[in-house]
Short mmCIF file of C-alpha atoms in Angstrom, two decimals:
data_model
loop_
_atom_site.label_atom_id
_atom_site.label_comp_id
_atom_site.label_asym_id
_atom_site.label_seq_id
_atom_site.Cartn_x
_atom_site.Cartn_y
_atom_site.Cartn_z
CA MET A 1288 134.26 102.75 115.72
CA LYS A 1289 138.18 103.52 116.15
CA TYR A 1290 139.76 100.25 116.12
CA CYS A 1291 139.57 96.79 114.06
CA SER A 1292 137.57 94.29 116.12
CA THR A 1293 139.37 91.46 114.12
CA CYS A 1294 143.19 92.50 114.63
CA GLY A 1295 143.20 95.63 116.88
CA HIS A 1296 144.68 98.18 114.43
CA LEU A 1297 143.14 101.43 113.47
CA VAL A 1298 140.22 101.79 111.34
CA LYS A 1299 139.56 104.66 108.82
CA GLN A 1300 136.43 105.47 106.78
CA ARG A 1301 136.77 104.98 103.22
CA ILE A 1302 134.51 103.58 100.22
CA PRO A 1303 135.79 100.03 99.54
CA GLU A 1304 136.18 98.75 96.02
CA GLY A 1305 132.77 98.11 94.34
CA ASP A 1306 130.91 99.70 97.09
CA ASN A 1307 129.43 103.25 97.25
CA ARG A 1308 129.30 103.83 100.68
CA HIS A 1309 131.84 104.92 103.42
CA ARG A 1310 132.68 101.81 105.76
CA TYR A 1311 135.00 101.47 108.56
CA VAL A 1312 138.09 99.56 107.03
CA CYS A 1313 141.07 98.15 108.89
CA VAL A 1314 144.24 99.86 107.83
CA ASN A 1315 146.10 96.70 108.74
CA CYS A 1316 143.87 93.72 107.77
CA SER A 1317 141.59 95.36 105.44
CA THR A 1318 138.47 94.07 107.23
CA ILE A 1319 135.30 96.17 106.20
CA HIS A 1320 133.18 96.64 109.31
CA TYR A 1321 129.60 97.02 108.21
CA GLN A 1322 127.03 98.55 110.32
CA ASN A 1323 123.15 97.97 109.85
CA PRO A 1324 119.86 98.76 111.49
CA ARG A 1325 118.78 96.78 114.53
CA ILE A 1326 115.20 95.37 115.14
CA ILE A 1327 113.29 96.12 118.07
CA ALA A 1328 110.67 93.30 118.80
CA GLY A 1329 107.60 93.82 120.96
CA THR A 1330 103.83 92.99 121.34
CA VAL A 1331 100.42 94.66 121.96
CA PRO A 1332 99.53 92.34 124.66
CA VAL A 1333 95.75 92.03 125.15
CA TRP A 1334 93.71 90.50 128.18
CA GLU A 1335 89.95 90.79 128.53
CA GLY A 1336 89.90 93.84 126.13
CA LYS A 1337 92.56 95.86 127.89
CA ILE A 1338 96.06 96.46 126.77
CA LEU A 1339 99.13 95.76 128.94
CA LEU A 1340 101.71 98.36 129.27
CA CYS A 1341 104.96 98.59 131.24
CA ARG A 1342 106.41 101.86 132.91
CA ARG A 1343 109.97 101.98 132.14
CA ALA A 1344 112.48 101.64 134.86
CA ILE A 1345 115.47 102.51 132.83
CA GLU A 1346 116.73 105.46 130.47
CA PRO A 1347 115.75 106.67 127.91
CA ARG A 1348 112.18 107.74 128.85
CA TYR A 1349 112.37 106.51 132.77
CA GLY A 1350 108.99 106.46 134.17
CA TYR A 1351 107.02 106.42 130.81
CA TRP A 1352 104.71 103.80 129.63
CA THR A 1353 105.53 101.64 126.82
CA LEU A 1354 104.57 98.46 125.08
CA PRO A 1355 106.88 95.55 126.05
CA ALA A 1356 109.75 95.69 123.29
CA GLY A 1357 113.50 95.28 123.17
CA TYR A 1358 116.50 94.49 120.86
CA MET A 1359 116.21 91.19 118.78
CA GLU A 1360 119.01 88.89 119.81
CA ASN A 1361 120.91 86.49 117.50
CA SER A 1362 119.66 82.97 116.97
CA GLU A 1363 115.95 83.90 117.71
CA THR A 1364 113.13 84.78 115.45
CA THR A 1365 111.22 88.15 115.62
CA VAL A 1366 108.41 86.15 117.19
CA GLU A 1367 110.56 84.52 119.93
CA ALA A 1368 112.24 88.12 120.53
CA ALA A 1369 108.78 89.68 120.94
CA GLU A 1370 107.65 86.88 123.31
CA ARG A 1371 110.91 86.95 125.27
CA GLU A 1372 110.58 90.80 125.74
CA THR A 1373 107.07 90.55 126.78
CA LEU A 1374 108.26 87.95 129.46
CA GLU A 1375 111.16 90.02 130.51
CA GLU A 1376 109.62 93.31 130.76
CA ALA A 1377 105.93 92.34 131.79
CA LEU A 1378 106.37 88.83 133.29
CA ALA A 1379 103.83 87.87 130.99
CA ARG A 1380 103.40 84.90 128.77
CA VAL A 1381 101.62 85.52 125.52
CA ASN A 1382 100.16 83.77 122.58
CA ILE A 1383 100.88 85.63 119.32
CA GLU A 1384 98.09 86.61 116.97
CA GLY A 1385 99.91 87.89 114.16
CA LEU A 1386 102.25 90.67 113.02
CA TYR A 1387 100.85 93.93 113.65
CA SER A 1388 103.15 96.99 112.77
CA ILE A 1389 106.61 97.69 111.32
CA ILE A 1390 108.02 101.22 111.86
CA ASP A 1391 111.17 102.17 110.39
CA VAL A 1392 113.01 104.84 112.44
CA PRO A 1393 116.02 105.45 110.05
CA HIS A 1394 117.66 108.44 112.03
CA ILE A 1395 118.41 106.04 114.72
CA ASN A 1396 118.90 102.90 112.63
CA GLN A 1397 116.11 100.90 114.06
CA VAL A 1398 112.89 98.89 112.68
CA HIS A 1399 110.46 98.25 115.27
CA MET A 1400 108.10 95.35 114.95
CA PHE A 1401 104.97 94.64 117.15
CA TYR A 1402 102.93 91.54 117.15
CA ARG A 1403 99.46 91.32 118.63
CA ALA A 1404 99.26 88.93 121.44
CA THR A 1405 96.94 87.71 124.17
CA LEU A 1406 98.00 86.90 127.49
CA LYS A 1407 98.04 83.09 128.13
CA ASP A 1408 96.77 83.29 131.78
CA GLY A 1409 96.15 86.90 132.59
CA LEU A 1410 99.15 87.00 134.78
CA PHE A 1411 101.71 89.67 134.55
CA GLY A 1412 104.14 91.75 136.56
CA ALA A 1413 106.95 94.12 136.66
CA GLY A 1414 110.31 92.73 135.20
CA GLU A 1415 113.76 94.20 135.87
CA GLU A 1416 113.37 97.13 133.28
CA SER A 1417 109.80 97.90 134.54
CA LEU A 1418 108.69 99.90 137.56
CA GLU A 1419 105.12 98.35 137.09
CA SER A 1420 102.81 96.73 134.58
CA CYS A 1421 99.07 97.62 134.17
CA LEU A 1422 96.08 96.72 132.01
CA PHE A 1423 94.50 99.74 130.32
CA ALA A 1424 91.00 99.90 128.84
CA VAL A 1425 90.97 101.77 125.57
CA ASP A 1426 89.72 104.88 127.29
CA GLU A 1427 92.43 104.76 129.81
CA ILE A 1428 95.69 104.87 127.84
CA PRO A 1429 97.87 107.22 129.34
CA TRP A 1430 98.65 109.26 126.27
CA ASP A 1431 100.66 111.88 128.00
CA ASP A 1432 103.08 109.60 129.32
CA ILE A 1433 103.90 107.23 126.38
CA SER A 1434 107.45 106.38 126.01
CA PHE A 1435 108.38 106.33 122.18
CA PRO A 1436 106.55 107.46 119.10
CA THR A 1437 106.61 103.94 117.56
CA VAL A 1438 104.66 102.79 120.76
CA ARG A 1439 102.09 105.90 120.35
CA LYS A 1440 101.78 104.96 116.61
CA THR A 1441 101.16 101.28 117.08
CA LEU A 1442 98.55 102.09 119.97
CA GLU A 1443 96.88 104.92 117.78
CA LEU A 1444 96.69 102.01 114.95
CA PHE A 1445 95.46 99.27 117.15
CA LEU A 1446 92.54 101.44 118.87
CA GLU A 1447 91.43 102.40 115.54
CA ASP A 1448 91.51 98.70 114.29
CA LEU A 1449 89.60 97.57 117.27
CA LYS A 1450 86.49 99.25 116.23
CA SER A 1451 86.06 97.22 113.05
CA ASN A 1452 87.99 94.41 114.83
CA SER A 1453 90.31 93.96 111.65
CA PHE A 1454 93.96 93.97 111.88
CA ASP A 1455 95.95 94.42 108.96
CA VAL A 1456 99.87 94.75 109.09
CA HIS A 1457 100.74 98.47 108.98
CA VAL A 1458 104.07 99.71 107.64
CA ARG A 1459 105.05 103.18 108.71
CA SER A 1460 108.24 105.20 109.02
CA ILE A 1461 108.96 107.82 111.83
CA ARG A 1462 111.63 110.37 110.90
CA HIS A 1463 113.28 112.52 113.57
CA PRO A 1464 111.80 115.93 113.58
CA MET A 1465 114.91 117.81 112.67
CA THR A 1466 113.88 120.99 114.80
CA LYS A 1467 113.85 119.04 118.04
CA PRO A 1468 116.96 118.69 119.71
CA ARG A 1469 116.37 115.84 122.16
CA ILE A 1470 117.31 112.91 120.23
CA LYS A 1471 117.19 110.27 122.92
CA ASP A 1472 113.81 111.25 123.78
CA ASP A 1473 112.45 111.16 120.27
CA LEU A 1474 113.10 107.48 119.62
CA MET B 1182 135.40 89.47 117.51
CA LYS B 1183 138.65 89.79 119.41
CA TYR B 1184 139.39 93.20 120.11
CA CYS B 1185 137.44 96.29 121.40
CA SER B 1186 136.38 98.74 118.60
CA THR B 1187 136.31 101.62 120.94
CA CYS B 1188 139.83 101.15 122.65
CA GLY B 1189 141.68 98.43 120.86
CA HIS B 1190 142.20 96.19 123.91
CA LEU B 1191 141.28 92.68 123.91
CA VAL B 1192 137.46 91.51 124.53
CA LYS B 1193 136.58 88.41 126.35
CA GLN B 1194 132.99 86.71 126.32
CA ARG B 1195 131.07 87.09 129.66
CA ILE B 1196 127.55 87.77 130.88
CA PRO B 1197 127.34 91.61 131.93
CA GLU B 1198 125.63 92.52 135.14
CA GLY B 1199 121.84 92.52 134.56
CA ASP B 1200 122.14 90.65 131.40
CA ASN B 1201 121.61 86.89 130.83
CA ARG B 1202 123.60 86.21 127.77
CA HIS B 1203 127.32 86.02 126.99
CA ARG B 1204 128.61 89.29 125.24
CA TYR B 1205 131.89 90.52 124.00
CA VAL B 1206 133.17 92.90 126.71
CA CYS B 1207 136.36 95.13 126.61
CA VAL B 1208 138.61 93.96 129.47
CA ASN B 1209 139.95 97.57 129.48
CA CYS B 1210 137.35 99.98 128.95
CA SER B 1211 134.47 97.69 129.94
CA THR B 1212 132.43 98.45 126.69
CA ILE B 1213 129.75 95.76 125.80
CA HIS B 1214 129.67 94.94 122.12
CA TYR B 1215 126.24 93.62 121.18
CA GLN B 1216 125.67 91.61 117.82
CA ASN B 1217 122.22 91.68 116.54
CA PRO B 1218 120.60 90.01 113.50
CA ARG B 1219 120.60 91.97 110.01
CA ILE B 1220 117.65 92.77 107.60
CA ILE B 1221 117.73 91.79 104.06
CA ALA B 1222 115.40 93.68 102.26
CA GLY B 1223 113.96 93.04 98.72
CA THR B 1224 111.06 93.09 96.26
CA VAL B 1225 109.05 90.79 94.02
CA PRO B 1226 109.11 92.96 90.91
CA VAL B 1227 106.16 92.19 88.60
CA TRP B 1228 105.77 93.64 85.00
CA GLU B 1229 102.90 92.67 82.91
CA GLY B 1230 102.18 89.57 84.82
CA LYS B 1231 105.70 88.28 84.93
CA ILE B 1232 108.21 88.28 87.83
CA LEU B 1233 111.62 89.83 87.54
CA LEU B 1234 114.45 87.53 88.67
CA CYS B 1235 118.29 88.25 88.69
CA ARG B 1236 120.89 85.65 88.21
CA ARG B 1237 123.58 86.17 90.76
CA ALA B 1238 127.16 87.24 89.67
CA ILE B 1239 128.51 86.79 93.32
CA GLU B 1240 128.86 83.94 95.83
CA PRO B 1241 127.35 82.62 97.56
CA ARG B 1242 124.96 80.94 94.92
CA TYR B 1243 126.90 82.28 91.99
CA GLY B 1244 124.73 81.66 88.80
CA TYR B 1245 121.58 81.11 90.67
CA TRP B 1246 118.26 83.05 90.36
CA THR B 1247 117.17 85.35 93.06
CA LEU B 1248 114.71 88.10 93.70
CA PRO B 1249 116.54 91.27 94.02
CA ALA B 1250 117.55 91.92 97.67
CA GLY B 1251 120.50 92.72 100.04
CA TYR B 1252 121.62 94.06 103.42
CA MET B 1253 119.40 97.05 104.70
CA GLU B 1254 121.73 99.97 105.34
CA ASN B 1255 121.68 102.46 108.35
CA SER B 1256 119.93 105.76 107.89
CA GLU B 1257 117.26 104.10 105.22
CA THR B 1258 113.94 102.71 105.59
CA THR B 1259 113.01 98.91 104.70
CA VAL B 1260 111.14 100.25 101.70
CA GLU B 1261 113.95 102.44 100.65
CA ALA B 1262 116.34 99.41 101.00
CA ALA B 1263 114.17 97.30 98.94
CA GLU B 1264 113.93 99.90 96.35
CA ARG B 1265 117.50 100.49 96.16
CA GLU B 1266 118.48 96.89 96.18
CA THR B 1267 116.00 96.51 93.01
CA LEU B 1268 117.68 99.26 91.29
CA GLU B 1269 121.27 98.09 92.17
CA GLU B 1270 120.82 94.45 91.19
CA ALA B 1271 118.10 94.66 88.44
CA LEU B 1272 118.41 98.27 87.43
CA ALA B 1273 114.87 98.45 87.63
CA ARG B 1274 112.74 101.28 89.18
CA VAL B 1275 109.59 99.94 90.95
CA ASN B 1276 106.58 101.22 92.89
CA ILE B 1277 106.20 99.36 96.20
CA GLU B 1278 102.78 97.79 96.66
CA GLY B 1279 102.98 96.63 99.95
CA LEU B 1280 104.90 94.40 102.36
CA TYR B 1281 104.64 90.84 101.55
CA SER B 1282 106.70 88.33 103.38
CA ILE B 1283 108.81 88.34 106.45
CA ILE B 1284 111.16 85.43 106.86
CA ASP B 1285 113.16 85.05 110.09
CA VAL B 1286 116.31 82.68 109.41
CA PRO B 1287 117.81 82.55 113.06
CA HIS B 1288 120.66 80.33 112.24
CA ILE B 1289 122.27 83.00 110.17
CA ASN B 1290 121.15 85.95 112.15
CA GLN B 1291 119.14 87.35 109.53
CA VAL B 1292 115.39 88.61 108.81
CA HIS B 1293 114.39 88.56 105.26
CA MET B 1294 111.68 91.24 104.14
CA PHE B 1295 110.00 91.34 100.57
CA TYR B 1296 107.81 93.90 99.20
CA ARG B 1297 105.38 93.26 96.36
CA ALA B 1298 106.45 95.80 93.56
CA THR B 1299 105.74 96.73 89.91
CA LEU B 1300 108.29 98.00 87.57
CA LYS B 1301 107.54 101.77 86.74
CA ASP B 1302 108.50 101.53 83.09
CA GLY B 1303 109.39 97.82 82.12
CA LEU B 1304 113.10 98.63 82.00
CA PHE B 1305 115.60 96.39 83.70
CA GLY B 1306 119.13 95.04 83.19
CA ALA B 1307 122.02 93.50 85.05
CA GLY B 1308 123.47 95.63 88.15
CA GLU B 1309 127.28 94.56 89.14
CA GLU B 1310 126.19 91.78 91.44
CA SER B 1311 124.14 90.29 88.59
CA LEU B 1312 124.93 88.21 85.58
CA GLU B 1313 121.58 88.86 83.81
CA SER B 1314 117.77 89.77 84.78
CA CYS B 1315 114.84 88.18 83.23
CA LEU B 1316 111.03 88.33 83.33
CA PHE B 1317 109.60 84.95 84.02
CA ALA B 1318 105.83 83.94 83.66
CA VAL B 1319 104.47 81.96 86.38
CA ASP B 1320 104.95 78.60 84.69
CA GLU B 1321 108.55 79.67 83.79
CA ILE B 1322 110.05 80.03 87.28
CA PRO B 1323 113.47 78.21 87.24
CA TRP B 1324 112.72 76.36 90.46
CA ASP B 1325 115.79 74.16 90.25
CA ASP B 1326 117.97 77.10 90.18
CA ILE B 1327 116.73 79.19 92.90
CA SER B 1328 119.33 80.95 95.12
CA PHE B 1329 117.92 80.73 98.87
CA PRO B 1330 115.13 79.22 100.69
CA THR B 1331 113.63 82.63 101.43
CA VAL B 1332 113.36 83.51 97.67
CA ARG B 1333 111.97 80.07 97.16
CA LYS B 1334 109.24 80.56 99.96
CA THR B 1335 108.48 83.91 98.81
CA LEU B 1336 107.90 82.88 95.14
CA GLU B 1337 105.76 80.01 96.33
CA LEU B 1338 103.69 81.97 98.39
CA PHE B 1339 103.44 84.82 95.56
CA LEU B 1340 102.41 82.31 92.95
CA GLU B 1341 99.89 80.67 95.34
CA ASP B 1342 98.28 84.44 96.04
CA LEU B 1343 98.33 85.13 92.47
CA LYS B 1344 95.55 82.75 91.89
CA SER B 1345 93.04 84.56 94.35
CA ASN B 1346 94.86 87.89 93.71
CA SER B 1347 95.05 88.49 97.53
CA PHE B 1348 98.22 89.14 98.91
CA ASP B 1349 98.35 89.15 102.67
CA VAL B 1350 101.64 89.61 104.59
CA HIS B 1351 103.12 86.21 105.23
CA VAL B 1352 105.35 85.77 108.39
CA ARG B 1353 107.70 82.55 108.26
CA SER B 1354 110.75 81.26 109.93
CA ILE B 1355 113.19 79.07 108.02
CA ARG B 1356 115.82 77.09 110.38
CA HIS B 1357 119.02 75.40 108.99
CA PRO B 1358 118.40 71.69 108.50
CA MET B 1359 120.83 70.45 111.03
CA THR B 1360 121.65 67.37 108.80
CA LYS B 1361 122.86 69.50 105.69
CA PRO B 1362 126.42 70.47 105.77
CA ARG B 1363 126.51 73.35 103.40
CA ILE B 1364 125.55 76.32 105.71
CA LYS B 1365 126.14 79.07 103.01
CA ASP B 1366 124.02 77.24 100.30
CA ASP B 1367 121.16 76.83 102.80
CA LEU B 1368 120.93 80.62 103.56
#
């Protein structure tokens, strides 16, 4: 951020009065521009005991398998965001069964939320951001080609919970391993 | 948003290629400025069977009672945000017991998350944004003077769950009652 989105003048980083963090503040109109984490919402879509994954048609992680998920938009709920992303990426309509995982990813200012879901009718396909979608049995998950740590962690938890058929909400955080250079890939 | 925060030129609302929503897009450098919901993180702090509330020293809802909560910051987890807000507003250090409520508030682009917590040492006070803090027994909650619907809903759920001493995670959404004019007060 270099310029004020309100008046177009330059911004500078400083700690506003009564605050204790550096913010972008406009040198002209004094507007404080706060920056906050974003929510990624998605589902673990299940159909006849199998899990629906999408193979990404976009970077980062082009070609890798992911649970359908994406940025929550203004004016929607987390459930609506999860349903919408599942429809957009996997062309699948789902019934939401319950919140499943909330994973903080503080080094990239994101919170990932996955809901358990079942396909309404067994139909799915490849949305614009997917190369393909596929149902995987629990022993078929392509572990070597999973897109992101939050997807891997959610799948690991889900497969473990499947054994007891008991699905509590899991809260986790995944921090960037500082020794690895590939920030994008470690999302 | 009127100006591009990257180059300072004007932005216009249009639907970018491959998108289906209006975004602010710079007429000069074509940067797309996405806007997304923010997370409010807080706690339900308990000490010896009583619940700690803070009376707000800031608008909106100056003078009303609230659970300690505030905007999640970049580079922190939801748990860290909830702990920090409890320390800042109630001067109380807490042990987080578990996620408790997630309440979508789509008309103001917020998601409120409350964690159950217990005070570490029974100490509390009034931070800069609070007039006072006070422990309330379950039959002393000041229902007529609660700050926000998400706080009221979380307290209602919590008191109900206290009866069985069983605290599942609750996912809810609160939509703005369209007939009421006071948007700020209905947060």
